[in-house]
Amino acid sequence: MKMDTSWLEISLIVDGERAEAVAEALARYIPNGVAIETTAVTANEDDEGGRAVGPLRVCGYLPVDDQLEQNRQKIVEALWYLGRITPMPEAQYRTVNEEDWAEAWKQHYHPIAIGQRLMITPAWLESPDPARISIRMDPGMAFGTGTHPTTQLCLELVEAAVDGREGLPAMAGGPSGATVIDVGCGSGILSVAALKLGMKEAVGVDIDARAAAISLENAQLNGVSERYRAGAGSVTEALRGDFGPRQAPLVLANILAPILLRLLGDGSQSGLAELVCPGGVLILSGILDYQAEEVVQAAAARGLRLIVRKQIADWVALAVQRH
Amino acid sequence: MAKKLKAIVKLQITAAKANPAPPIGPALAGHGINLMAFCKEYNARTSNRAGEIIPAEISIFSDGSFTFILKTPPAAELLKKAAGVAKGSATPNREKVGKVNRKQIREIAELKMKDLNAVNIEGAVKQIEGTAISLGLTVED
């Protein structure tokens, strides 16, 4: 997906004492926050530690729009007044494009083997293991690159559910149509994996319309777009049937624990549990270990019994089955 | 051989609302950090403090990996809270918008001590006092 948003970067190199004052002056007109970077560090020889040395670079970003000149002038004035209190260097200005950083991290994105059968492969690389099912991904700016434990745990559970392992009922080719509903689909990585593992069709919903669009592109990249639908929305829209099936034997929600709890609800209205067919499986991920018990309890209160709990570092994923 | 520290980036951003837009995108992508992975981690760990400015200090290593810790809110936020003002002065050398006393300055310095580049508490007090003046706050005894 092409992104052409431009921003004006305002940066100053100052010592540690002035950095916070400059950051505050910038933040007053840049509500999305500021960054303070080291210009140099000394790394320890024996471990991962180290410390900042020398001055710091404080920078903020204004969107290039019709408010730019007005906001820039306010920052110039704020810095000028700050300079009356303590000496200030000249601010540096340059235009940066979203494409510059949207692409930059990709050089560090490598193929990742997950579970028994999957290989997440960046769209611009070849899979190093043809024996595994390759999920080709260009995540763009959507969540779901496969590198994060939450996604890896979820993929392992999707694989187990499709194959009918780890106490989960086999989904692929099941009598209920083998449909997947992916709530908070992000890049679409989970739906694409489920389809390539053998599920019949998938529906992805995301409150971020751009993520839904990126997921469609990834479905196309993997040759499963004919079996995949996506749109902007959440549980309410899916339950209403805005994207086709109102229920599925396999439902995925890799979001964050507080949102999962909200989507599970208190029973006063339909929620995530009602998206799951009786006997079907809901996979929940994005849960820190200290949050897991609360999610298990909330799921149990909605008639969902814990079957599998998996953990990587302090991230937990759960597979629960509807009565 | 242990991986080596390459850079430290501190982001002053709003809890639970991290996304790849600036300042996160341009500050981290050049170091090869997976932006969405950082955003997900940060949002998860700050979800119970939505709306607050919670700085994250990210240590970036030579192999492209990173770790981060959450820091105390910026001194400016704590000072504005102590003075009971919503924002600092646009002309701090001329227009004063509120007051803080030395006891409040010291309390903030003690809270922020571990996050400041100060050798001792006196140095931290001096930094906080400087930030107060730059906000247009009068420091009273």
Short mmCIF file of C-alpha atoms in Angstrom, two decimals, chain B residues 60-107:
data_model
loop_
_atom_site.label_atom_id
_atom_site.label_comp_id
_atom_site.label_asym_id
_atom_site.label_seq_id
_atom_site.Cartn_x
_atom_site.Cartn_y
_atom_site.Cartn_z
CA ILE B 60 19.01 -0.89 20.70
CA PHE B 61 21.68 -3.53 20.18
CA SER B 62 24.16 -4.32 17.43
CA ASP B 63 22.15 -7.39 16.31
CA GLY B 64 18.96 -5.36 15.71
CA SER B 65 17.24 -6.53 18.90
CA PHE B 66 15.94 -4.12 21.50
CA THR B 67 14.67 -3.89 25.05
CA PHE B 68 12.79 -1.07 26.66
CA ILE B 69 11.84 0.18 30.08
CA LEU B 70 9.10 2.59 31.07
CA LYS B 71 10.23 5.78 32.76
CA THR B 72 8.67 8.28 35.10
CA PRO B 73 6.49 10.99 33.47
CA PRO B 74 8.42 14.00 32.09
CA ALA B 75 9.41 16.64 34.67
CA ALA B 76 7.34 19.20 32.78
CA GLU B 77 4.19 17.08 33.27
CA LEU B 78 4.89 16.68 36.99
CA LEU B 79 5.63 20.40 37.38
CA LYS B 80 2.42 21.43 35.61
CA LYS B 81 0.50 19.09 37.88
CA ALA B 82 2.22 20.51 40.98
CA ALA B 83 1.48 24.08 39.86
CA GLY B 84 -2.08 23.22 38.85
CA VAL B 85 -1.71 24.54 35.31
CA ALA B 86 -2.71 22.86 32.06
CA LYS B 87 0.20 24.14 29.98
CA GLY B 88 3.40 26.11 30.18
CA SER B 89 3.87 29.74 29.18
CA ALA B 90 4.45 30.54 25.51
CA THR B 91 6.73 33.40 26.68
CA PRO B 92 8.35 31.99 29.84
CA ASN B 93 10.82 34.85 30.33
CA ARG B 94 8.00 37.41 30.45
CA GLU B 95 4.72 35.75 31.32
CA LYS B 96 4.52 33.51 34.39
CA VAL B 97 1.64 31.04 34.47
CA GLY B 98 2.00 29.57 37.97
CA LYS B 99 4.17 28.80 40.99
CA VAL B 100 5.95 25.85 42.54
CA ASN B 101 7.89 25.80 45.79
CA ARG B 102 11.30 24.29 46.54
CA LYS B 103 9.77 21.38 48.43
CA GLN B 104 7.76 20.40 45.34
CA ILE B 105 10.85 20.82 43.15
CA ARG B 106 12.84 18.54 45.46
CA GLU B 107 10.05 15.91 45.53
#
